[in-house]
Coordinates of C-alpha atoms and ligand atoms in Angstrom, one line a residue:
M1 CA 31.5 231.0 15.8
Q2 CA 31.0 233.6 13.2
R3 CA 29.2 236.8 14.3
D4 CA 27.4 238.8 11.6
R5 CA 25.7 242.1 12.6
I6 CA 22.9 242.3 10.0
T7 CA 21.3 245.5 11.4
D8 CA 22.3 247.8 14.3
D9 CA 20.6 245.6 16.8
I10 CA 20.2 242.1 15.2
Y11 CA 23.0 239.5 15.0
V12 CA 23.4 236.2 13.3
L13 CA 25.7 233.7 15.0
T14 CA 26.9 230.8 12.9
S15 CA 28.5 227.6 14.2
D16 CA 32.1 226.8 13.0
L17 CA 31.8 223.4 14.5
Y18 CA 28.7 221.9 13.0
A19 CA 26.9 222.3 9.7
Q20 CA 26.8 226.1 9.8
V21 CA 23.9 226.2 12.3
N22 CA 22.5 229.7 12.7
A23 CA 21.3 231.4 15.9
G24 CA 20.1 235.0 16.1
V25 CA 19.9 237.7 18.7
V26 CA 17.5 240.6 18.5
F27 CA 18.0 243.5 20.8
A28 CA 14.7 245.4 21.2
S29 CA 14.1 248.3 23.6
D30 CA 12.0 246.2 26.0
G31 CA 13.6 242.8 25.7
V32 CA 16.3 240.7 24.1
V33 CA 15.3 237.7 21.9
V34 CA 17.7 234.8 21.3
I35 CA 16.6 232.6 18.4
D36 CA 17.9 229.0 18.8
T37 CA 21.2 228.0 20.4
L38 CA 24.3 226.4 18.8
P39 CA 25.1 222.8 19.0
F40 CA 28.2 223.0 21.2
P41 CA 28.1 224.7 24.7
D42 CA 31.2 226.8 24.0
E43 CA 29.6 228.5 21.1
T44 CA 26.4 229.0 22.9
R45 CA 28.4 230.6 25.7
E46 CA 29.7 233.1 23.2
I47 CA 26.1 234.1 22.5
I48 CA 25.4 234.4 26.2
A49 CA 28.4 236.7 26.5
L50 CA 27.0 238.9 23.8
V51 CA 23.6 239.0 25.3
E52 CA 24.8 239.7 28.9
K53 CA 27.0 242.5 27.8
E54 CA 24.2 244.3 26.0
A55 CA 21.0 243.3 27.8
E56 CA 21.2 245.8 30.6
G57 CA 18.5 244.2 32.7
R58 CA 16.0 243.7 29.9
P59 CA 14.1 240.4 29.9
I60 CA 15.5 237.7 27.7
Y61 CA 13.4 235.4 25.6
L62 CA 14.7 232.2 23.9
V63 CA 12.7 231.1 20.8
L64 CA 13.4 227.5 19.6
T65 CA 12.6 227.1 15.9
H66 CA 12.2 223.3 16.3
Y67 CA 13.3 220.5 18.5
H68 CA 16.4 219.2 16.7
T69 CA 19.3 218.9 19.0
D70 CA 21.7 221.1 16.9
H71 CA 19.3 224.1 17.6
T72 CA 18.2 223.3 21.2
F73 CA 21.0 221.7 23.1
G74 CA 22.1 225.1 24.5
A75 CA 18.7 226.0 25.8
C76 CA 19.6 224.9 29.4
L77 CA 22.4 227.5 29.4
F78 CA 19.7 230.3 29.5
P79 CA 18.1 229.5 32.8
N80 CA 16.8 233.1 33.2
A81 CA 15.3 233.4 29.8
I82 CA 11.6 232.7 29.0
A83 CA 11.8 229.8 26.4
I84 CA 9.1 229.8 23.7
A85 CA 8.5 227.1 21.1
H86 CA 5.7 225.5 19.1
T87 CA 3.6 223.0 21.2
L88 CA 4.8 220.1 19.0
C89 CA 8.4 221.1 19.8
R90 CA 7.8 220.8 23.5
K91 CA 6.1 217.5 23.0
R92 CA 9.0 216.1 20.9
L93 CA 11.5 217.4 23.4
E94 CA 9.6 215.6 26.2
E95 CA 9.5 212.4 24.2
H96 CA 13.0 212.4 22.7
G97 CA 15.1 215.1 24.3
E98 CA 16.6 213.2 27.2
Q99 CA 17.5 210.2 25.1
A100 CA 19.2 212.4 22.4
L101 CA 21.1 214.3 25.1
Q102 CA 22.4 211.1 26.7
A103 CA 23.4 209.7 23.3
A104 CA 25.4 213.0 22.6
K105 CA 27.0 212.9 26.0
A106 CA 28.2 209.3 25.3
Q107 CA 29.7 210.4 22.0
D108 CA 31.4 213.6 23.1
P109 CA 32.3 214.9 26.6
A110 CA 31.7 218.5 25.3
F111 CA 28.0 217.9 25.9
A112 CA 28.5 216.9 29.6
P113 CA 27.4 220.2 31.1
L114 CA 24.0 220.1 29.3
S115 CA 20.6 219.1 30.6
L116 CA 17.1 219.0 29.0
R117 CA 15.4 222.4 29.0
L118 CA 11.7 222.5 28.0
P119 CA 10.1 225.7 26.7
E120 CA 7.6 227.3 29.2
V121 CA 5.5 229.1 26.6
V122 CA 4.1 227.2 23.6
V123 CA 2.5 228.4 20.4
K124 CA -0.5 226.2 19.6
E125 CA -2.6 227.9 17.0
G126 CA -2.2 231.2 15.1
D127 CA 0.7 233.6 15.5
L128 CA 2.3 234.8 18.6
L129 CA 3.4 238.5 18.7
L130 CA 6.2 239.5 21.0
R131 CA 5.8 243.3 21.3
L132 CA 9.0 244.5 22.8
G133 CA 8.9 248.3 22.5
N134 CA 10.6 249.3 19.3
K135 CA 10.3 245.8 17.7
T136 CA 7.5 243.4 17.1
L137 CA 8.4 239.8 16.5
Q138 CA 5.8 237.6 14.8
L139 CA 6.2 233.9 15.6
F140 CA 4.3 231.6 13.3
H141 CA 4.1 227.9 12.6
A142 CA 6.5 226.9 9.8
P143 CA 6.3 223.1 9.4
G144 CA 8.0 221.1 6.7
H145 CA 11.5 220.3 7.8
S146 CA 9.9 219.0 11.0
P147 CA 6.3 219.2 12.1
D148 CA 7.1 221.7 14.9
G149 CA 8.8 224.5 12.9
L150 CA 8.4 228.0 14.2
A151 CA 9.6 231.0 12.2
V152 CA 10.4 234.5 13.6
Y153 CA 9.7 237.6 11.6
V154 CA 11.0 240.9 12.9
R155 CA 8.4 243.3 11.4
E156 CA 10.2 246.6 11.7
D157 CA 13.4 245.3 10.1
R158 CA 11.8 242.8 7.8
I159 CA 14.2 240.1 8.9
L160 CA 12.9 236.5 8.8
F161 CA 14.5 233.7 10.8
T162 CA 13.2 230.6 9.1
G163 CA 14.4 227.7 11.1
D164 CA 15.4 224.7 9.1
V165 CA 12.5 224.8 6.7
M166 CA 14.9 227.0 4.7
M167 CA 18.4 225.6 4.3
P168 CA 21.0 225.5 1.4
I169 CA 19.4 222.1 0.6
P170 CA 15.9 221.2 1.9
Y171 CA 16.0 218.3 4.3
I172 CA 12.7 216.5 4.7
V173 CA 13.7 213.2 6.4
D174 CA 11.8 214.2 9.6
G175 CA 9.3 216.3 7.7
D176 CA 7.1 216.6 4.7
V177 CA 7.6 217.9 1.1
G178 CA 4.1 219.4 0.8
Q179 CA 4.4 221.2 4.1
T180 CA 7.8 222.5 3.2
I181 CA 6.6 223.9 -0.1
A182 CA 3.5 225.4 1.6
T183 CA 5.7 227.1 4.3
L184 CA 8.1 228.5 1.6
Q185 CA 5.1 229.9 -0.3
R186 CA 4.0 231.6 2.9
F187 CA 7.4 233.2 3.2
R188 CA 6.9 234.7 -0.2
E189 CA 4.0 236.8 1.1
L190 CA 6.4 238.6 3.5
Q191 CA 8.5 241.6 2.7
I192 CA 12.0 240.4 3.5
E193 CA 15.2 242.4 3.7
T194 CA 17.2 239.4 5.0
M195 CA 16.3 235.8 5.4
V196 CA 18.2 233.8 8.0
P197 CA 18.0 230.1 7.2
G198 CA 18.5 227.4 9.9
H199 CA 21.9 226.6 8.4
G200 CA 24.1 228.5 6.0
E201 CA 24.6 232.1 4.9
P202 CA 21.9 234.7 5.3
I203 CA 20.0 235.5 2.1
L204 CA 19.7 239.1 1.0
R205 CA 16.5 240.7 -0.3
G206 CA 17.2 240.4 -4.0
E207 CA 18.2 236.8 -3.7
V208 CA 15.3 235.6 -1.6
P209 CA 12.8 234.8 -4.4
D210 CA 15.3 232.7 -6.3
A211 CA 16.5 230.9 -3.2
I212 CA 12.9 230.0 -2.3
Q213 CA 12.2 228.9 -5.9
A214 CA 15.4 226.8 -6.1
N215 CA 14.4 224.8 -3.0
I216 CA 10.8 224.3 -4.3
N217 CA 12.3 223.1 -7.6
Y218 CA 14.6 220.7 -5.8
L219 CA 11.7 219.2 -3.9
N220 CA 9.5 218.8 -6.9
T221 CA 12.4 217.2 -8.8
I222 CA 13.2 214.6 -6.2
V223 CA 9.5 213.7 -5.8
R224 CA 9.2 213.3 -9.6
E225 CA 12.4 211.3 -9.9
V226 CA 11.7 208.9 -7.0
R227 CA 8.2 208.3 -8.4
R228 CA 9.8 207.4 -11.7
Y229 CA 12.3 205.0 -10.0
L230 CA 9.4 203.3 -8.2
Q231 CA 7.3 203.1 -11.4
Q232 CA 10.2 201.5 -13.2
G233 CA 10.6 199.0 -10.3
K234 CA 14.2 200.1 -9.5
P235 CA 15.6 199.1 -6.1
R236 CA 16.5 201.7 -3.5
E237 CA 20.2 201.1 -4.2
A238 CA 19.7 202.6 -7.6
L239 CA 19.0 206.0 -6.0
R240 CA 22.7 206.4 -5.8
E241 CA 22.6 207.3 -9.5
L242 CA 20.5 210.3 -8.7
D243 CA 23.2 213.0 -8.1
V244 CA 22.4 216.1 -6.0
E245 CA 23.5 218.4 -8.8
S246 CA 21.2 216.8 -11.3
C247 CA 18.4 217.8 -8.9
G248 CA 19.6 221.4 -8.9
I249 CA 21.6 221.8 -5.7
P250 CA 25.4 222.3 -5.8
R251 CA 27.5 219.5 -4.3
I252 CA 29.4 222.0 -2.2
A253 CA 26.2 223.4 -0.6
L254 CA 26.2 223.4 3.3
N255 CA 30.0 222.8 3.5
G256 CA 29.8 219.8 1.2
L257 CA 27.0 218.1 3.3
A258 CA 24.6 218.4 0.4
P259 CA 25.2 215.0 -1.3
Q260 CA 24.7 213.2 2.1
L261 CA 21.5 215.0 3.0
H262 CA 20.2 214.6 -0.6
H263 CA 20.7 210.8 -0.4
R264 CA 18.8 210.6 2.9
N265 CA 16.0 212.7 1.4
L266 CA 15.8 210.2 -1.5
L267 CA 15.7 207.2 0.8
A268 CA 13.0 208.7 2.9
L269 CA 10.9 209.6 -0.1
Y270 CA 11.4 206.1 -1.6
Q271 CA 10.1 204.6 1.6
R272 CA 7.1 206.9 1.8
L273 CA 6.1 206.8 -1.9
S274 CA 6.6 203.0 -2.2
A275 CA 3.3 202.5 -0.3
E276 CA 1.3 204.3 -3.0
I277 CA 3.3 203.5 -6.2
Q278 CA 3.5 200.0 -7.7
P279 CA 5.9 199.3 -10.5
A280 CA 4.2 199.2 -13.9
P281 CA 3.2 195.5 -14.6
R282 CA 5.5 193.8 -17.1
A283 CA 2.7 192.6 -19.4
R284 CA 1.4 196.2 -19.8
A285 CA 5.0 197.5 -20.3
T286 CA 5.5 194.9 -23.1
K287 CA 2.2 195.8 -24.8
T288 CA 3.1 199.5 -24.7
S289 CA 6.5 198.9 -26.2
S290 CA 5.2 196.7 -28.9
R291 CA 2.6 199.2 -29.8
S292 CA 5.2 202.0 -29.9
S293 CA 7.5 199.9 -32.0
R294 CA 4.7 199.2 -34.5
A295 CA 4.0 202.9 -34.7
S296 CA 7.6 203.8 -35.3
Ligands
LIG25 ZN1 16.7 220.6 12.0

């Protein structure tokens, strides 16, 4: 696990074991807030060691940015924390959490100590403010990567923990392109010193606008390209031609996971858009081409 102290009392903890997942810890005068856990229990225990060493009796809160297992598996290791999430996160954990946990345990004994932990406090509408003495944490709905996204903005320090709606490559297989773009636009309204994405390196103030724009551009590009493939009647296998770099994201992004996530994005979009887009009829295509050949 990498430990990055981004201010005097705010840490980012990054997994070495899986996809550069980020967790955060905010030490406020009246409480300690842990934002997400790491996928493997041993790494989450390192967060617990940091928190216990410094908490000095302050109450501990655990905010879950969304229900995906790589961010929530460690929640049960914080039995004394008050766990907070969006209401849709709790619902999804209730519906899928146990099954996902059993599947992980069957794959890897490292997950054996874990059990399902549901958040006690849910955010349903509007923002939730955690006023903890010298720090105010604003929790707000940030859907797009998944419907239940919850972002955390530390007002005094202007630090934004985005959850997975911001990543080195947007990932919308369980989410929605329009919602992702809308959430990223909302982030633009905040003054941000450091943006901590759900995966990958923190983004510093001067780089934030470009990083947001790059992700919006990527999403617009893949929607446009997949539409074009569908209009041309190309099969889904043809999406292999559509390289991640040609859509504006480096192949090496997210430790080289980018091409794989990109391809899954394309397949998901193809599936969704195929309901609304029919290939251009052949007769019309012929007419158009004969007209254009006459004109040339
Ligand atoms: Zn996720």
